[in-house]
Amino acid sequence: MIFGFINASLSAQNIPIEFLNMNIDKNQSKYSKPVLENEIAGVSTKHEILTNSLKERVTVDNSYKTIYLFIKGNGDLSTKDKTYDIVPETIFLPNNVKDLYFKPQINDTLHYIKITVLQTEIDKTDIKTFPEDNINNIYFKKFTDCESYTEPIKSPQTTSRTILPNKFIPRIAMGTVETVGPDKVGAHEHPMLEQLFLGLTDNQTMVYADSAQIYFPEYTILHIPLGSSHSVSVKENNKMYYVWMDFFRDKKGEEWLKTHKKQK
């Protein structure tokens, strides 16, 4: 199976979007809801919430790879011999590390996006060629600690970061885009990959795809229609701040990432 657009009822005239529920009943310790179900073959996305210091144990299954994007609240991630501080806008991959769990801090609520990706037989072969550190150790980084890059479709005032380089999970890369308006991400097309956007804190932008357009606020997830000419704009004094998630249809498609130039 490759990543592919599988919802036949949608076309490039639609931009599928879902608003995350950022409120939880005080008596509810855990919340989990699929987001944009059946949008991308082999990819499952959920918004999950933990409260009351409830522990969430992390399971590792070689048939899947899992990515956690912590977007609101503070918590702790624990291994056998180390504890990591979870803060808003942190990415975490368990990779092959077992016996992990995380929990919100006392009197706090932890919101995160859990992305589970089916591993094909080709993926299982490709990952054997990746650096050992990338697959055998935890990957845990604040977005703001990740490497910056530039791109021709973005203005010099835009800050872009690669929060998940390729060569960690086959055919996947992720990053952030941050700026203050007026500004824009220029129109471009990439039929070699499926893409989700996650609106981060204070994001207030417009997304365009072919003739469609939609308001894209904070704490929403949308799916860029496959192969569409798409762009993002932000008005004066408003903030653009979102995560892009690239799911490449095949290994060759990752050549697209060469348009990202490391910032010196």
mmCIF file of C-alpha atoms in Angstrom:
data_model
loop_
_atom_site.group_PDB
_atom_site.id
_atom_site.type_symbol
_atom_site.label_atom_id
_atom_site.label_comp_id
_atom_site.label_asym_id
_atom_site.label_seq_id
_atom_site.Cartn_x
_atom_site.Cartn_y
_atom_site.Cartn_z
ATOM 1 C CA MET A 1 0.000 0.000 0.000
ATOM 2 C CA ILE A 2 1.191 3.518 -0.786
ATOM 3 C CA PHE A 3 -0.111 6.725 0.683
ATOM 4 C CA GLY A 4 -2.999 7.755 -1.531
ATOM 5 C CA PHE A 5 -6.104 9.911 -1.591
ATOM 6 C CA ILE A 6 -8.929 7.448 -0.987
ATOM 7 C CA ASN A 7 -12.046 9.523 -0.329
ATOM 8 C CA ALA A 8 -13.650 9.541 -3.757
ATOM 9 C CA SER A 9 -16.406 11.969 -2.702
ATOM 10 C CA LEU A 10 -13.898 14.824 -2.436
ATOM 11 C CA SER A 11 -12.130 16.696 -5.202
ATOM 12 C CA ALA A 12 -9.701 19.560 -5.582
ATOM 13 C CA GLN A 13 -12.687 21.893 -5.135
ATOM 14 C CA ASN A 14 -12.827 20.897 -1.463
ATOM 15 C CA ILE A 15 -10.319 21.340 1.345
ATOM 16 C CA PRO A 16 -11.210 18.812 4.060
ATOM 17 C CA ILE A 17 -10.776 20.351 7.521
ATOM 18 C CA GLU A 18 -11.563 19.324 11.088
ATOM 19 C CA PHE A 19 -11.612 21.453 14.233
ATOM 20 C CA LEU A 20 -10.044 19.884 17.318
ATOM 21 C CA ASN A 21 -12.027 19.756 20.552
ATOM 22 C CA MET A 22 -9.748 21.578 22.990
ATOM 23 C CA ASN A 23 -12.161 21.278 25.928
ATOM 24 C CA ILE A 24 -12.705 18.181 28.026
ATOM 25 C CA ASP A 25 -15.167 17.482 30.829
ATOM 26 C CA LYS A 26 -13.563 17.908 34.244
ATOM 27 C CA ASN A 27 -14.583 14.365 35.175
ATOM 28 C CA GLN A 28 -13.085 12.863 32.006
ATOM 29 C CA SER A 29 -9.479 11.640 32.278
ATOM 30 C CA LYS A 30 -8.935 10.626 28.656
ATOM 31 C CA TYR A 31 -10.288 11.634 25.275
ATOM 32 C CA SER A 32 -9.479 10.184 21.868
ATOM 33 C CA LYS A 33 -11.034 11.022 18.519
ATOM 34 C CA PRO A 34 -9.979 10.159 14.958
ATOM 35 C CA VAL A 35 -9.365 13.233 12.811
ATOM 36 C CA LEU A 36 -9.997 13.317 9.041
ATOM 37 C CA GLU A 37 -10.666 9.581 8.931
ATOM 38 C CA ASN A 38 -9.902 7.731 5.694
ATOM 39 C CA GLU A 39 -8.230 10.722 4.059
ATOM 40 C CA ILE A 40 -4.829 9.147 3.404
ATOM 41 C CA ALA A 41 -4.410 5.405 2.917
ATOM 42 C CA GLY A 42 -2.224 3.842 5.587
ATOM 43 C CA VAL A 43 -2.284 6.927 7.831
ATOM 44 C CA SER A 44 -4.370 7.235 11.006
ATOM 45 C CA THR A 45 -4.558 10.574 12.837
ATOM 46 C CA LYS A 46 -6.075 11.075 16.299
ATOM 47 C CA HIS A 47 -6.447 13.957 18.704
ATOM 48 C CA GLU A 48 -5.941 12.681 22.233
ATOM 49 C CA ILE A 49 -6.208 14.380 25.627
ATOM 50 C CA LEU A 50 -4.960 13.248 29.039
ATOM 51 C CA THR A 51 -5.730 14.859 32.382
ATOM 52 C CA ASN A 52 -5.593 14.050 36.108
ATOM 53 C CA SER A 53 -1.983 12.802 35.755
ATOM 54 C CA LEU A 54 -3.252 9.733 33.889
ATOM 55 C CA LYS A 55 -0.403 7.634 32.468
ATOM 56 C CA GLU A 56 -0.344 6.632 28.811
ATOM 57 C CA ARG A 57 1.848 3.660 28.010
ATOM 58 C CA VAL A 58 3.566 3.735 24.624
ATOM 59 C CA THR A 59 3.432 0.520 22.616
ATOM 60 C CA VAL A 60 5.832 -0.383 19.819
ATOM 61 C CA ASP A 61 4.617 -2.465 16.866
ATOM 62 C CA ASN A 62 6.930 -2.999 13.881
ATOM 63 C CA SER A 63 3.923 -3.044 11.555
ATOM 64 C CA TYR A 64 3.390 0.655 12.278
ATOM 65 C CA LYS A 65 5.360 3.788 13.076
ATOM 66 C CA THR A 66 3.900 6.365 15.444
ATOM 67 C CA ILE A 67 4.494 10.101 15.766
ATOM 68 C CA TYR A 68 3.312 12.223 18.688
ATOM 69 C CA LEU A 69 2.909 15.989 18.336
ATOM 70 C CA PHE A 70 2.339 17.580 21.758
ATOM 71 C CA ILE A 71 0.487 20.844 21.104
ATOM 72 C CA LYS A 72 -0.848 22.059 24.455
ATOM 73 C CA GLY A 73 -0.166 21.413 28.145
ATOM 74 C CA ASN A 74 2.859 20.145 30.047
ATOM 75 C CA GLY A 75 3.832 16.628 31.025
ATOM 76 C CA ASP A 76 6.567 14.071 31.566
ATOM 77 C CA LEU A 77 7.828 11.283 29.314
ATOM 78 C CA SER A 78 9.610 8.505 31.214
ATOM 79 C CA THR A 79 11.924 5.688 30.160
ATOM 80 C CA LYS A 80 13.698 3.181 32.395
ATOM 81 C CA ASP A 81 16.480 5.646 33.161
ATOM 82 C CA LYS A 82 15.457 9.109 31.938
ATOM 83 C CA THR A 83 12.611 11.613 32.143
ATOM 84 C CA TYR A 84 11.868 14.197 29.438
ATOM 85 C CA ASP A 85 9.900 17.399 30.013
ATOM 86 C CA ILE A 86 6.951 17.658 27.639
ATOM 87 C CA VAL A 87 6.098 21.243 26.722
ATOM 88 C CA PRO A 88 3.772 22.587 24.035
ATOM 89 C CA GLU A 89 4.998 22.077 20.491
ATOM 90 C CA THR A 90 7.236 19.067 20.976
ATOM 91 C CA ILE A 91 7.615 16.056 18.671
ATOM 92 C CA PHE A 92 8.238 12.521 19.944
ATOM 93 C CA LEU A 93 8.965 9.229 18.180
ATOM 94 C CA PRO A 94 9.383 6.107 20.346
ATOM 95 C CA ASN A 95 11.111 4.299 17.471
ATOM 96 C CA ASN A 96 12.290 0.906 18.803
ATOM 97 C CA VAL A 97 12.432 1.948 22.475
ATOM 98 C CA LYS A 98 10.044 0.049 24.767
ATOM 99 C CA ASP A 99 8.742 0.534 28.320
ATOM 100 C CA LEU A 100 7.814 4.184 27.814
ATOM 101 C CA TYR A 101 4.953 6.155 29.273
ATOM 102 C CA PHE A 102 3.943 9.784 29.516
ATOM 103 C CA LYS A 103 1.493 11.772 31.613
ATOM 104 C CA PRO A 104 0.361 15.359 32.153
ATOM 105 C CA GLN A 105 1.726 17.315 35.045
ATOM 106 C CA ILE A 106 -0.466 17.686 38.136
ATOM 107 C CA ASN A 107 -3.482 19.925 37.462
ATOM 108 C CA ASP A 108 -2.587 20.193 33.763
ATOM 109 C CA THR A 109 -4.148 18.801 30.596
ATOM 110 C CA LEU A 110 -2.044 17.326 27.808
ATOM 111 C CA HIS A 111 -3.206 17.576 24.187
ATOM 112 C CA TYR A 112 -1.416 15.709 21.424
ATOM 113 C CA ILE A 113 -1.851 14.490 17.872
ATOM 114 C CA LYS A 114 -1.038 10.801 17.416
ATOM 115 C CA ILE A 115 -0.178 9.788 13.855
ATOM 116 C CA THR A 116 0.109 6.079 13.093
ATOM 117 C CA VAL A 117 1.542 4.999 9.744
ATOM 118 C CA LEU A 118 1.331 1.507 8.286
ATOM 119 C CA GLN A 119 4.723 0.130 7.230
ATOM 120 C CA THR A 120 4.782 -1.613 3.867
ATOM 121 C CA GLU A 121 7.235 -4.396 3.098
ATOM 122 C CA ILE A 122 9.259 -1.849 1.077
ATOM 123 C CA ASP A 123 9.278 0.499 4.083
ATOM 124 C CA LYS A 124 10.523 -2.310 6.336
ATOM 125 C CA THR A 125 13.384 -2.923 3.910
ATOM 126 C CA ASP A 126 14.231 0.767 3.447
ATOM 127 C CA ILE A 127 14.381 1.531 7.158
ATOM 128 C CA LYS A 128 17.225 -0.960 7.553
ATOM 129 C CA THR A 129 19.406 1.482 5.583
ATOM 130 C CA PHE A 130 18.662 4.412 7.936
ATOM 131 C CA PRO A 131 21.164 5.603 10.564
ATOM 132 C CA GLU A 132 20.919 3.406 13.658
ATOM 133 C CA ASP A 133 20.422 6.399 15.959
ATOM 134 C CA ASN A 134 17.355 7.398 13.939
ATOM 135 C CA ILE A 135 15.539 4.113 14.477
ATOM 136 C CA ASN A 136 16.853 2.697 17.760
ATOM 137 C CA ASN A 137 16.697 5.782 19.996
ATOM 138 C CA ILE A 138 13.921 8.105 21.073
ATOM 139 C CA TYR A 139 13.471 11.190 18.894
ATOM 140 C CA PHE A 140 12.272 14.011 21.143
ATOM 141 C CA LYS A 141 12.555 17.705 20.208
ATOM 142 C CA LYS A 142 10.903 21.030 20.804
ATOM 143 C CA PHE A 143 9.865 22.533 17.494
ATOM 144 C CA THR A 144 11.935 25.642 18.213
ATOM 145 C CA ASP A 145 15.082 23.515 18.673
ATOM 146 C CA CYS A 146 14.794 22.038 15.168
ATOM 147 C CA GLU A 147 16.896 23.035 12.172
ATOM 148 C CA SER A 148 15.764 26.015 10.089
ATOM 149 C CA TYR A 149 15.535 26.030 6.303
ATOM 150 C CA THR A 150 14.622 28.415 3.488
ATOM 151 C CA GLU A 151 12.477 27.767 0.437
ATOM 152 C CA PRO A 152 11.827 29.796 -2.753
ATOM 153 C CA ILE A 153 8.034 29.903 -2.183
ATOM 154 C CA LYS A 154 8.454 31.681 1.187
ATOM 155 C CA SER A 155 9.497 35.215 2.041
ATOM 156 C CA PRO A 156 12.720 36.061 3.944
ATOM 157 C CA GLN A 157 10.638 36.975 7.020
ATOM 158 C CA THR A 158 9.269 33.428 7.303
ATOM 159 C CA THR A 159 10.817 31.000 9.768
ATOM 160 C CA SER A 160 10.633 27.378 8.608
ATOM 161 C CA ARG A 161 11.901 24.412 10.592
ATOM 162 C CA THR A 162 12.236 20.712 9.829
ATOM 163 C CA ILE A 163 10.789 19.004 12.909
ATOM 164 C CA LEU A 164 11.010 15.504 11.419
ATOM 165 C CA PRO A 165 13.652 14.982 8.719
ATOM 166 C CA ASN A 166 13.331 12.042 6.374
ATOM 167 C CA LYS A 167 15.389 8.945 7.245
ATOM 168 C CA PHE A 168 13.542 8.480 10.541
ATOM 169 C CA ILE A 169 10.342 6.960 9.151
ATOM 170 C CA PRO A 170 10.198 5.866 5.491
ATOM 171 C CA ARG A 171 8.516 8.383 3.181
ATOM 172 C CA ILE A 172 7.629 10.910 5.894
ATOM 173 C CA ALA A 173 8.885 14.398 6.751
ATOM 174 C CA MET A 174 7.395 17.221 8.822
ATOM 175 C CA GLY A 175 8.095 20.859 9.525
ATOM 176 C CA THR A 176 6.703 24.174 10.727
ATOM 177 C CA VAL A 177 6.054 27.505 9.043
ATOM 178 C CA GLU A 178 5.889 30.682 11.132
ATOM 179 C CA THR A 179 5.515 34.343 10.183
ATOM 180 C CA VAL A 180 3.469 37.474 10.869
ATOM 181 C CA GLY A 181 1.351 39.073 8.164
ATOM 182 C CA PRO A 182 1.129 40.381 5.684
ATOM 183 C CA ASP A 183 2.905 37.371 4.219
ATOM 184 C CA LYS A 184 2.245 34.245 2.195
ATOM 185 C CA VAL A 185 3.490 30.848 1.092
ATOM 186 C CA GLY A 186 3.443 30.959 -2.705
ATOM 187 C CA ALA A 187 1.359 28.628 -4.853
ATOM 188 C CA HIS A 188 2.962 25.277 -5.598
ATOM 189 C CA GLU A 189 2.065 21.675 -6.459
ATOM 190 C CA HIS A 190 3.425 18.341 -5.269
ATOM 191 C CA PRO A 191 1.536 15.370 -6.757
ATOM 192 C CA MET A 192 4.196 13.016 -5.363
ATOM 193 C CA LEU A 193 2.981 13.412 -1.774
ATOM 194 C CA GLU A 194 -0.070 13.683 0.457
ATOM 195 C CA GLN A 195 -0.043 16.571 2.922
ATOM 196 C CA LEU A 196 -1.776 17.503 6.161
ATOM 197 C CA PHE A 197 -1.594 20.882 7.895
ATOM 198 C CA LEU A 198 -1.986 21.319 11.667
ATOM 199 C CA GLY A 199 -2.787 24.845 12.872
ATOM 200 C CA LEU A 200 -0.748 25.760 15.942
ATOM 201 C CA THR A 201 -1.377 28.391 18.636
ATOM 202 C CA ASP A 202 -2.679 31.711 17.246
ATOM 203 C CA ASN A 203 -2.599 30.565 13.617
ATOM 204 C CA GLN A 204 -5.021 32.729 11.589
ATOM 205 C CA THR A 205 -4.524 32.068 7.904
ATOM 206 C CA MET A 206 -6.301 31.350 4.640
ATOM 207 C CA VAL A 207 -5.497 28.230 2.623
ATOM 208 C CA TYR A 208 -6.136 28.043 -1.118
ATOM 209 C CA ALA A 209 -6.230 24.947 -3.316
ATOM 210 C CA ASP A 210 -7.079 25.471 -6.990
ATOM 211 C CA SER A 211 -10.368 27.431 -6.884
ATOM 212 C CA ALA A 212 -11.165 26.546 -3.262
ATOM 213 C CA GLN A 213 -10.255 28.521 -0.168
ATOM 214 C CA ILE A 214 -10.847 28.045 3.546
ATOM 215 C CA TYR A 215 -10.113 29.815 6.824
ATOM 216 C CA PHE A 216 -7.451 27.885 8.738
ATOM 217 C CA PRO A 217 -7.342 28.817 12.447
ATOM 218 C CA GLU A 218 -5.437 27.392 15.408
ATOM 219 C CA TYR A 219 -6.059 23.788 16.479
ATOM 220 C CA THR A 220 -7.426 22.526 13.192
ATOM 221 C CA ILE A 221 -6.170 19.867 10.784
ATOM 222 C CA LEU A 222 -6.742 20.038 7.040
ATOM 223 C CA HIS A 223 -5.842 17.915 4.034
ATOM 224 C CA ILE A 224 -4.380 19.570 0.946
ATOM 225 C CA PRO A 225 -6.119 17.977 -2.063
ATOM 226 C CA LEU A 226 -3.633 15.781 -3.893
ATOM 227 C CA GLY A 227 -1.957 17.509 -6.821
ATOM 228 C CA SER A 228 -3.696 20.847 -6.286
ATOM 229 C CA SER A 229 -2.020 24.221 -6.698
ATOM 230 C CA HIS A 230 -2.113 25.477 -3.125
ATOM 231 C CA SER A 231 -0.904 28.437 -1.082
ATOM 232 C CA VAL A 232 -1.338 30.082 2.322
ATOM 233 C CA SER A 233 -1.783 33.751 3.202
ATOM 234 C CA VAL A 234 -1.953 35.772 6.418
ATOM 235 C CA LYS A 235 -3.281 39.300 6.927
ATOM 236 C CA GLU A 236 -1.459 42.173 8.579
ATOM 237 C CA ASN A 237 -0.653 41.599 12.267
ATOM 238 C CA ASN A 238 -2.062 38.072 12.175
ATOM 239 C CA LYS A 239 0.093 35.026 12.725
ATOM 240 C CA MET A 240 0.845 32.125 10.407
ATOM 241 C CA TYR A 241 1.976 29.114 12.390
ATOM 242 C CA TYR A 242 1.344 25.548 11.307
ATOM 243 C CA VAL A 243 2.870 22.093 10.904
ATOM 244 C CA TRP A 244 3.103 20.536 7.462
ATOM 245 C CA MET A 245 3.170 16.739 7.301
ATOM 246 C CA ASP A 246 4.403 15.140 4.077
ATOM 247 C CA PHE A 247 3.508 11.538 3.266
ATOM 248 C CA PHE A 248 5.394 10.623 0.102
ATOM 249 C CA ARG A 249 3.807 8.147 -2.281
ATOM 250 C CA ASP A 250 7.169 6.525 -2.980
ATOM 251 C CA LYS A 251 10.824 6.933 -2.080
ATOM 252 C CA LYS A 252 11.620 8.892 -5.240
ATOM 253 C CA GLY A 253 9.144 11.583 -4.214
ATOM 254 C CA GLU A 254 11.427 12.616 -1.349
ATOM 255 C CA GLU A 255 13.515 14.491 -3.940
ATOM 256 C CA TRP A 256 11.006 17.306 -3.297
ATOM 257 C CA LEU A 257 12.778 17.987 0.008
ATOM 258 C CA LYS A 258 15.815 19.245 -1.928
ATOM 259 C CA THR A 259 13.909 22.518 -2.379
ATOM 260 C CA HIS A 260 14.479 23.073 1.360
ATOM 261 C CA LYS A 261 17.870 24.723 1.884
ATOM 262 C CA LYS A 262 19.469 24.581 5.328
ATOM 263 C CA GLN A 263 19.771 28.029 6.812
ATOM 264 C CA LYS A 264 23.364 29.068 7.431
#
